PDB file of N, CA and C in Angstrom:
ATOM      1  N   UNK A 144      23.270  20.292 -16.368  1.00  0.00           N
ATOM      2  CA  UNK A 144      22.715  19.157 -15.678  1.00  0.00           C
ATOM      3  C   UNK A 144      22.263  19.614 -14.299  1.00  0.00           C
ATOM      4  N   UNK A 145      21.175  19.008 -13.845  1.00  0.00           N
ATOM      5  CA  UNK A 145      20.614  19.339 -12.537  1.00  0.00           C
ATOM      6  C   UNK A 145      20.439  18.055 -11.741  1.00  0.00           C
ATOM      7  N   UNK A 146      20.745  18.122 -10.455  1.00  0.00           N
ATOM      8  CA  UNK A 146      20.420  17.011  -9.562  1.00  0.00           C
ATOM      9  C   UNK A 146      19.319  17.485  -8.620  1.00  0.00           C
ATOM     10  N   UNK A 147      18.370  16.598  -8.372  1.00  0.00           N
ATOM     11  CA  UNK A 147      17.198  16.908  -7.553  1.00  0.00           C
ATOM     12  C   UNK A 147      17.067  15.786  -6.510  1.00  0.00           C
ATOM     13  N   UNK A 148      17.897  15.833  -5.446  1.00  0.00           N
ATOM     14  CA  UNK A 148      17.980  14.711  -4.510  1.00  0.00           C
ATOM     15  C   UNK A 148      16.964  14.739  -3.372  1.00  0.00           C
ATOM     16  N   UNK A 149      15.773  15.255  -3.603  1.00  0.00           N
ATOM     17  CA  UNK A 149      14.793  15.384  -2.519  1.00  0.00           C
ATOM     18  C   UNK A 149      14.287  14.013  -2.078  1.00  0.00           C
ATOM     19  N   UNK A 150      14.011  13.898  -0.781  1.00  0.00           N
ATOM     20  CA  UNK A 150      13.509  12.634  -0.229  1.00  0.00           C
ATOM     21  C   UNK A 150      12.184  12.792   0.488  1.00  0.00           C
ATOM     22  N   UNK A 151      11.741  14.034   0.686  1.00  0.00           N
ATOM     23  CA  UNK A 151      10.458  14.274   1.335  1.00  0.00           C
ATOM     24  C   UNK A 151       9.758  15.433   0.637  1.00  0.00           C
ATOM     25  N   UNK A 152       8.489  15.561   0.893  1.00  0.00           N
ATOM     26  CA  UNK A 152       7.733  16.667   0.332  1.00  0.00           C
ATOM     27  C   UNK A 152       6.339  16.221  -0.047  1.00  0.00           C
ATOM     28  N   UNK A 153       5.565  17.177  -0.526  1.00  0.00           N
ATOM     29  CA  UNK A 153       4.209  16.868  -0.958  1.00  0.00           C
ATOM     30  C   UNK A 153       3.883  17.725  -2.164  1.00  0.00           C
ATOM     31  N   UNK A 154       2.884  17.331  -2.887  1.00  0.00           N
ATOM     32  CA  UNK A 154       2.483  18.088  -4.070  1.00  0.00           C
ATOM     33  C   UNK A 154       3.455  17.910  -5.211  1.00  0.00           C
ATOM     34  N   UNK A 155       3.224  18.664  -6.253  1.00  0.00           N
ATOM     35  CA  UNK A 155       4.088  18.598  -7.437  1.00  0.00           C
ATOM     36  C   UNK A 155       5.401  19.319  -7.171  1.00  0.00           C
ATOM     37  N   UNK A 156       6.442  18.787  -7.708  1.00  0.00           N
ATOM     38  CA  UNK A 156       7.769  19.363  -7.557  1.00  0.00           C
ATOM     39  C   UNK A 156       7.991  20.319  -8.728  1.00  0.00           C
ATOM     40  N   UNK A 157       7.526  21.552  -8.589  1.00  0.00           N
ATOM     41  CA  UNK A 157       7.526  22.527  -9.683  1.00  0.00           C
ATOM     42  C   UNK A 157       8.922  22.761 -10.243  1.00  0.00           C
ATOM     43  N   UNK A 158       9.956  22.691  -9.395  1.00  0.00           N
ATOM     44  CA  UNK A 158      11.299  22.929  -9.927  1.00  0.00           C
ATOM     45  C   UNK A 158      11.674  21.891 -10.975  1.00  0.00           C
ATOM     46  N   UNK A 159      11.132  20.659 -10.882  1.00  0.00           N
ATOM     47  CA  UNK A 159      11.413  19.653 -11.899  1.00  0.00           C
ATOM     48  C   UNK A 159      10.867  20.098 -13.247  1.00  0.00           C
ATOM     49  N   UNK A 160       9.682  20.677 -13.254  1.00  0.00           N
ATOM     50  CA  UNK A 160       9.109  21.189 -14.498  1.00  0.00           C
ATOM     51  C   UNK A 160       9.987  22.286 -15.076  1.00  0.00           C
ATOM     52  N   UNK A 161      10.499  23.149 -14.220  1.00  0.00           N
ATOM     53  CA  UNK A 161      11.381  24.217 -14.687  1.00  0.00           C
ATOM     54  C   UNK A 161      12.648  23.643 -15.307  1.00  0.00           C
ATOM     55  N   UNK A 162      13.225  22.640 -14.668  1.00  0.00           N
ATOM     56  CA  UNK A 162      14.435  22.014 -15.201  1.00  0.00           C
ATOM     57  C   UNK A 162      14.171  21.417 -16.578  1.00  0.00           C
ATOM     58  N   UNK A 163      13.084  20.664 -16.689  1.00  0.00           N
ATOM     59  CA  UNK A 163      12.765  20.014 -17.965  1.00  0.00           C
ATOM     60  C   UNK A 163      12.443  21.031 -19.051  1.00  0.00           C
ATOM     61  N   UNK A 164      11.676  22.047 -18.698  1.00  0.00           N
ATOM     62  CA  UNK A 164      11.289  23.057 -19.682  1.00  0.00           C
ATOM     63  C   UNK A 164      12.493  23.816 -20.203  1.00  0.00           C
ATOM     64  N   UNK A 165      13.526  23.934 -19.390  1.00  0.00           N
ATOM     65  CA  UNK A 165      14.716  24.649 -19.832  1.00  0.00           C
ATOM     66  C   UNK A 165      15.674  23.752 -20.604  1.00  0.00           C
ATOM     67  N   UNK A 166      15.356  22.466 -20.729  1.00  0.00           N
ATOM     68  CA  UNK A 166      16.173  21.559 -21.534  1.00  0.00           C
ATOM     69  C   UNK A 166      17.358  20.958 -20.810  1.00  0.00           C
ATOM     70  N   UNK A 167      17.389  21.084 -19.477  1.00  0.00           N
ATOM     71  CA  UNK A 167      18.503  20.527 -18.726  1.00  0.00           C
ATOM     72  C   UNK A 167      18.347  19.026 -18.526  1.00  0.00           C
ATOM     73  N   UNK A 168      19.472  18.311 -18.481  1.00  0.00           N
ATOM     74  CA  UNK A 168      19.448  16.906 -18.083  1.00  0.00           C
ATOM     75  C   UNK A 168      19.160  16.870 -16.593  1.00  0.00           C
ATOM     76  N   UNK A 169      18.332  15.896 -16.164  1.00  0.00           N
ATOM     77  CA  UNK A 169      17.906  15.848 -14.764  1.00  0.00           C
ATOM     78  C   UNK A 169      18.144  14.462 -14.181  1.00  0.00           C
ATOM     79  N   UNK A 170      18.756  14.437 -12.996  1.00  0.00           N
ATOM     80  CA  UNK A 170      18.844  13.234 -12.176  1.00  0.00           C
ATOM     81  C   UNK A 170      18.032  13.535 -10.930  1.00  0.00           C
ATOM     82  N   UNK A 171      17.027  12.717 -10.645  1.00  0.00           N
ATOM     83  CA  UNK A 171      16.117  12.985  -9.533  1.00  0.00           C
ATOM     84  C   UNK A 171      15.774  11.706  -8.796  1.00  0.00           C
ATOM     85  N   UNK A 172      15.259  11.870  -7.600  1.00  0.00           N
ATOM     86  CA  UNK A 172      14.707  10.740  -6.859  1.00  0.00           C
ATOM     87  C   UNK A 172      13.262  10.540  -7.307  1.00  0.00           C
ATOM     88  N   UNK A 173      12.672   9.435  -6.899  1.00  0.00           N
ATOM     89  CA  UNK A 173      11.254   9.207  -7.207  1.00  0.00           C
ATOM     90  C   UNK A 173      10.395  10.277  -6.541  1.00  0.00           C
ATOM     91  N   UNK A 174      10.756  10.707  -5.339  1.00  0.00           N
ATOM     92  CA  UNK A 174      10.025  11.781  -4.661  1.00  0.00           C
ATOM     93  C   UNK A 174      10.141  13.071  -5.462  1.00  0.00           C
ATOM     94  N   UNK A 175      11.301  13.329  -6.028  1.00  0.00           N
ATOM     95  CA  UNK A 175      11.512  14.535  -6.825  1.00  0.00           C
ATOM     96  C   UNK A 175      10.712  14.541  -8.116  1.00  0.00           C
ATOM     97  N   UNK A 176      10.288  13.380  -8.570  1.00  0.00           N
ATOM     98  CA  UNK A 176       9.506  13.260  -9.802  1.00  0.00           C
ATOM     99  C   UNK A 176       8.008  13.448  -9.551  1.00  0.00           C
ATOM    100  N   UNK A 177       7.599  13.512  -8.287  1.00  0.00           N
ATOM    101  CA  UNK A 177       6.167  13.540  -7.955  1.00  0.00           C
ATOM    102  C   UNK A 177       5.432  14.657  -8.695  1.00  0.00           C
ATOM    103  N   UNK A 178       4.292  14.272  -9.233  1.00  0.00           N
ATOM    104  CA  UNK A 178       3.479  15.216  -9.987  1.00  0.00           C
ATOM    105  C   UNK A 178       3.801  15.231 -11.472  1.00  0.00           C
ATOM    106  N   UNK A 179       4.944  14.660 -11.826  1.00  0.00           N
ATOM    107  CA  UNK A 179       5.361  14.666 -13.225  1.00  0.00           C
ATOM    108  C   UNK A 179       5.784  13.263 -13.673  1.00  0.00           C
ATOM    109  N   UNK A 180       5.108  12.259 -13.136  1.00  0.00           N
ATOM    110  CA  UNK A 180       5.444  10.877 -13.444  1.00  0.00           C
ATOM    111  C   UNK A 180       5.375  10.574 -14.937  1.00  0.00           C
ATOM    112  N   UNK A 181       4.567  11.325 -15.666  1.00  0.00           N
ATOM    113  CA  UNK A 181       4.474  11.151 -17.114  1.00  0.00           C
ATOM    114  C   UNK A 181       5.765  11.492 -17.832  1.00  0.00           C
ATOM    115  N   UNK A 182       6.702  12.107 -17.127  1.00  0.00           N
ATOM    116  CA  UNK A 182       7.995  12.469 -17.711  1.00  0.00           C
ATOM    117  C   UNK A 182       9.125  11.597 -17.172  1.00  0.00           C
ATOM    118  N   UNK A 183       8.771  10.412 -16.662  1.00  0.00           N
ATOM    119  CA  UNK A 183       9.813   9.550 -16.101  1.00  0.00           C
ATOM    120  C   UNK A 183      10.837   9.120 -17.155  1.00  0.00           C
ATOM    121  N   UNK A 184      10.442   9.108 -18.427  1.00  0.00           N
ATOM    122  CA  UNK A 184      11.392   8.766 -19.489  1.00  0.00           C
ATOM    123  C   UNK A 184      12.296   9.946 -19.853  1.00  0.00           C
ATOM    124  N   UNK A 185      11.992  11.129 -19.349  1.00  0.00           N
ATOM    125  CA  UNK A 185      12.762  12.330 -19.668  1.00  0.00           C
ATOM    126  C   UNK A 185      13.833  12.647 -18.636  1.00  0.00           C
ATOM    127  N   UNK A 186      13.858  11.890 -17.558  1.00  0.00           N
ATOM    128  CA  UNK A 186      14.822  12.120 -16.477  1.00  0.00           C
ATOM    129  C   UNK A 186      15.461  10.794 -16.098  1.00  0.00           C
ATOM    130  N   UNK A 187      16.507  10.864 -15.307  1.00  0.00           N
ATOM    131  CA  UNK A 187      17.078   9.655 -14.720  1.00  0.00           C
ATOM    132  C   UNK A 187      16.636   9.633 -13.270  1.00  0.00           C
ATOM    133  N   UNK A 188      15.907   8.578 -12.891  1.00  0.00           N
ATOM    134  CA  UNK A 188      15.412   8.436 -11.525  1.00  0.00           C
ATOM    135  C   UNK A 188      16.336   7.456 -10.796  1.00  0.00           C
ATOM    136  N   UNK A 189      16.850   7.881  -9.656  1.00  0.00           N
ATOM    137  CA  UNK A 189      17.769   7.042  -8.887  1.00  0.00           C
ATOM    138  C   UNK A 189      17.593   7.319  -7.401  1.00  0.00           C
ATOM    139  N   UNK A 190      17.948   6.333  -6.605  1.00  0.00           N
ATOM    140  CA  UNK A 190      18.037   6.562  -5.165  1.00  0.00           C
ATOM    141  C   UNK A 190      19.262   7.439  -4.921  1.00  0.00           C
ATOM    142  N   UNK A 191      19.242   8.185  -3.854  1.00  0.00           N
ATOM    143  CA  UNK A 191      20.368   9.093  -3.601  1.00  0.00           C
ATOM    144  C   UNK A 191      21.703   8.365  -3.547  1.00  0.00           C
ATOM    145  N   UNK A 192      21.703   7.139  -3.050  1.00  0.00           N
ATOM    146  CA  UNK A 192      22.943   6.364  -2.980  1.00  0.00           C
ATOM    147  C   UNK A 192      23.496   6.078  -4.376  1.00  0.00           C
ATOM    148  N   UNK A 193      22.637   6.104  -5.388  1.00  0.00           N
ATOM    149  CA  UNK A 193      23.057   5.818  -6.754  1.00  0.00           C
ATOM    150  C   UNK A 193      23.241   7.060  -7.616  1.00  0.00           C
ATOM    151  N   UNK A 194      23.221   8.241  -7.004  1.00  0.00           N
ATOM    152  CA  UNK A 194      23.308   9.479  -7.780  1.00  0.00           C
ATOM    153  C   UNK A 194      24.614   9.606  -8.549  1.00  0.00           C
ATOM    154  N   UNK A 195      25.727   9.209  -7.969  1.00  0.00           N
ATOM    155  CA  UNK A 195      27.015   9.361  -8.664  1.00  0.00           C
ATOM    156  C   UNK A 195      27.002   8.601  -9.984  1.00  0.00           C
ATOM    157  N   UNK A 196      26.552   7.364  -9.960  1.00  0.00           N
ATOM    158  CA  UNK A 196      26.487   6.570 -11.190  1.00  0.00           C
ATOM    159  C   UNK A 196      25.460   7.158 -12.151  1.00  0.00           C
ATOM    160  N   UNK A 197      24.346   7.636 -11.625  1.00  0.00           N
ATOM    161  CA  UNK A 197      23.307   8.225 -12.474  1.00  0.00           C
ATOM    162  C   UNK A 197      23.805   9.497 -13.145  1.00  0.00           C
ATOM    163  N   UNK A 198      24.583  10.287 -12.421  1.00  0.00           N
ATOM    164  CA  UNK A 198      25.136  11.518 -13.000  1.00  0.00           C
ATOM    165  C   UNK A 198      26.100  11.172 -14.122  1.00  0.00           C
ATOM    166  N   UNK A 199      26.909  10.143 -13.924  1.00  0.00           N
ATOM    167  CA  UNK A 199      27.803   9.692 -14.997  1.00  0.00           C
ATOM    168  C   UNK A 199      26.989   9.297 -16.225  1.00  0.00           C
ATOM    169  N   UNK A 200      25.882   8.585 -16.018  1.00  0.00           N
ATOM    170  CA  UNK A 200      25.019   8.182 -17.128  1.00  0.00           C
ATOM    171  C   UNK A 200      24.369   9.364 -17.806  1.00  0.00           C
ATOM    172  N   UNK A 201      23.979  10.355 -17.035  1.00  0.00           N
ATOM    173  CA  UNK A 201      23.356  11.553 -17.604  1.00  0.00           C
ATOM    174  C   UNK A 201      24.361  12.327 -18.433  1.00  0.00           C
ATOM    175  N   UNK A 202      25.606  12.344 -17.982  1.00  0.00           N
ATOM    176  CA  UNK A 202      26.647  13.055 -18.729  1.00  0.00           C
ATOM    177  C   UNK A 202      26.849  12.397 -20.090  1.00  0.00           C
ATOM    178  N   UNK A 203      26.756  11.088 -20.146  1.00  0.00           N
ATOM    179  CA  UNK A 203      26.896  10.378 -21.419  1.00  0.00           C
ATOM    180  C   UNK A 203      25.732  10.672 -22.349  1.00  0.00           C
ATOM    181  N   UNK A 204      24.537  10.894 -21.780  1.00  0.00           N
ATOM    182  CA  UNK A 204      23.329  11.124 -22.578  1.00  0.00           C
ATOM    183  C   UNK A 204      23.137  12.591 -22.931  1.00  0.00           C
ATOM    184  N   UNK A 205      24.034  13.454 -22.496  1.00  0.00           N
ATOM    185  CA  UNK A 205      23.888  14.882 -22.759  1.00  0.00           C
ATOM    186  C   UNK A 205      23.729  15.121 -24.257  1.00  0.00           C
ATOM    187  N   UNK A 206      22.896  16.049 -24.606  1.00  0.00           N
ATOM    188  CA  UNK A 206      22.658  16.341 -26.016  1.00  0.00           C
ATOM    189  C   UNK A 206      21.421  15.648 -26.552  1.00  0.00           C
ATOM    190  N   UNK A 207      20.883  14.690 -25.803  1.00  0.00           N
ATOM    191  CA  UNK A 207      19.637  14.051 -26.204  1.00  0.00           C
ATOM    192  C   UNK A 207      18.498  14.862 -25.621  1.00  0.00           C
ATOM    193  N   UNK A 208      17.945  15.766 -26.414  1.00  0.00           N
ATOM    194  CA  UNK A 208      16.846  16.610 -25.938  1.00  0.00           C
ATOM    195  C   UNK A 208      15.528  15.948 -26.265  1.00  0.00           C
ATOM    196  N   UNK A 209      14.669  15.935 -25.288  1.00  0.00           N
ATOM    197  CA  UNK A 209      13.342  15.386 -25.488  1.00  0.00           C
ATOM    198  C   UNK A 209      12.345  16.534 -25.582  1.00  0.00           C
ATOM    199  N   UNK A 210      11.203  16.255 -26.160  1.00  0.00           N
ATOM    200  CA  UNK A 210      10.174  17.267 -26.316  1.00  0.00           C
ATOM    201  C   UNK A 210       9.303  17.300 -25.075  1.00  0.00           C
ATOM    202  N   UNK A 211       9.170  18.475 -24.492  1.00  0.00           N
ATOM    203  CA  UNK A 211       8.344  18.635 -23.287  1.00  0.00           C
ATOM    204  C   UNK A 211       7.489  19.892 -23.410  1.00  0.00           C
ATOM    205  N   UNK A 212       6.735  20.008 -24.489  1.00  0.00           N
ATOM    206  CA  UNK A 212       5.923  21.207 -24.709  1.00  0.00           C
ATOM    207  C   UNK A 212       4.963  21.485 -23.570  1.00  0.00           C
ATOM    208  N   UNK A 213       4.464  20.435 -22.917  1.00  0.00           N
ATOM    209  CA  UNK A 213       3.516  20.659 -21.827  1.00  0.00           C
ATOM    210  C   UNK A 213       4.174  21.322 -20.623  1.00  0.00           C
ATOM    211  N   UNK A 214       5.492  21.440 -20.640  1.00  0.00           N
ATOM    212  CA  UNK A 214       6.206  22.094 -19.550  1.00  0.00           C
ATOM    213  C   UNK A 214       6.867  23.381 -20.015  1.00  0.00           C
ATOM    214  N   UNK A 215       6.263  24.009 -20.997  1.00  0.00           N
ATOM    215  CA  UNK A 215       6.842  25.250 -21.499  1.00  0.00           C
ATOM    216  C   UNK A 215       6.746  26.325 -20.429  1.00  0.00           C
ATOM    217  N   UNK A 216       7.358  27.462 -20.676  1.00  0.00           N
ATOM    218  CA  UNK A 216       7.429  28.507 -19.670  1.00  0.00           C
ATOM    219  C   UNK A 216       6.066  29.112 -19.334  1.00  0.00           C
ATOM    220  N   UNK A 217       5.000  28.728 -20.050  1.00  0.00           N
ATOM    221  CA  UNK A 217       3.681  29.244 -19.676  1.00  0.00           C
ATOM    222  C   UNK A 217       3.028  28.361 -18.609  1.00  0.00           C
ATOM    223  N   UNK A 218       3.802  27.471 -18.006  1.00  0.00           N
ATOM    224  CA  UNK A 218       3.278  26.610 -16.947  1.00  0.00           C
ATOM    225  C   UNK A 218       2.674  27.436 -15.819  1.00  0.00           C
ATOM    226  N   UNK A 219       3.318  28.525 -15.454  1.00  0.00           N
ATOM    227  CA  UNK A 219       2.802  29.377 -14.381  1.00  0.00           C
ATOM    228  C   UNK A 219       1.436  29.926 -14.710  1.00  0.00           C
ATOM    229  N   UNK A 220       1.248  30.358 -15.962  1.00  0.00           N
ATOM    230  CA  UNK A 220      -0.053  30.885 -16.379  1.00  0.00           C
ATOM    231  C   UNK A 220      -1.110  29.797 -16.310  1.00  0.00           C
ATOM    232  N   UNK A 221      -0.751  28.588 -16.781  1.00  0.00           N
ATOM    233  CA  UNK A 221      -1.720  27.491 -16.756  1.00  0.00           C
ATOM    234  C   UNK A 221      -2.066  27.094 -15.327  1.00  0.00           C
ATOM    235  N   UNK A 222      -1.088  27.107 -14.428  1.00  0.00           N
ATOM    236  CA  UNK A 222      -1.385  26.818 -13.021  1.00  0.00           C
ATOM    237  C   UNK A 222      -2.306  27.871 -12.428  1.00  0.00           C
ATOM    238  N   UNK A 223      -2.047  29.129 -12.748  1.00  0.00           N
ATOM    239  CA  UNK A 223      -2.900  30.213 -12.270  1.00  0.00           C
ATOM    240  C   UNK A 223      -4.319  30.026 -12.775  1.00  0.00           C
ATOM    241  N   UNK A 224      -4.475  29.716 -14.061  1.00  0.00           N
ATOM    242  CA  UNK A 224      -5.806  29.493 -14.639  1.00  0.00           C
ATOM    243  C   UNK A 224      -6.514  28.340 -13.945  1.00  0.00           C
ATOM    244  N   UNK A 225      -5.787  27.271 -13.656  1.00  0.00           N
ATOM    245  CA  UNK A 225      -6.393  26.099 -13.007  1.00  0.00           C
ATOM    246  C   UNK A 225      -6.864  26.426 -11.595  1.00  0.00           C
ATOM    247  N   UNK A 226      -6.071  27.228 -10.881  1.00  0.00           N
ATOM    248  CA  UNK A 226      -6.435  27.558  -9.510  1.00  0.00           C
ATOM    249  C   UNK A 226      -7.561  28.591  -9.440  1.00  0.00           C
ATOM    250  N   UNK A 227      -7.658  29.487 -10.451  1.00  0.00           N
ATOM    251  CA  UNK A 227      -8.724  30.466 -10.411  1.00  0.00           C
ATOM    252  C   UNK A 227      -9.974  29.874 -11.013  1.00  0.00           C
TER     253      UNK A 227
END
């Protein structure tokens, strides 16, 4: 399980893609989900004040793997292709 309690930042949160692609359960803030809003059903989004309860909920949901092929480990290659 991974917690991603970020509250500021800009651009896509690439570490969230890494967490999802590796099959980890994720508890994140809405800011931590930025750039990957299409995966809001694949993570638990909570305010930092609610992280403890969200982590308990994520622990109960452990073992429920979702499909995230678009976040496979070739994400870096696809980002490179997009930028070049």
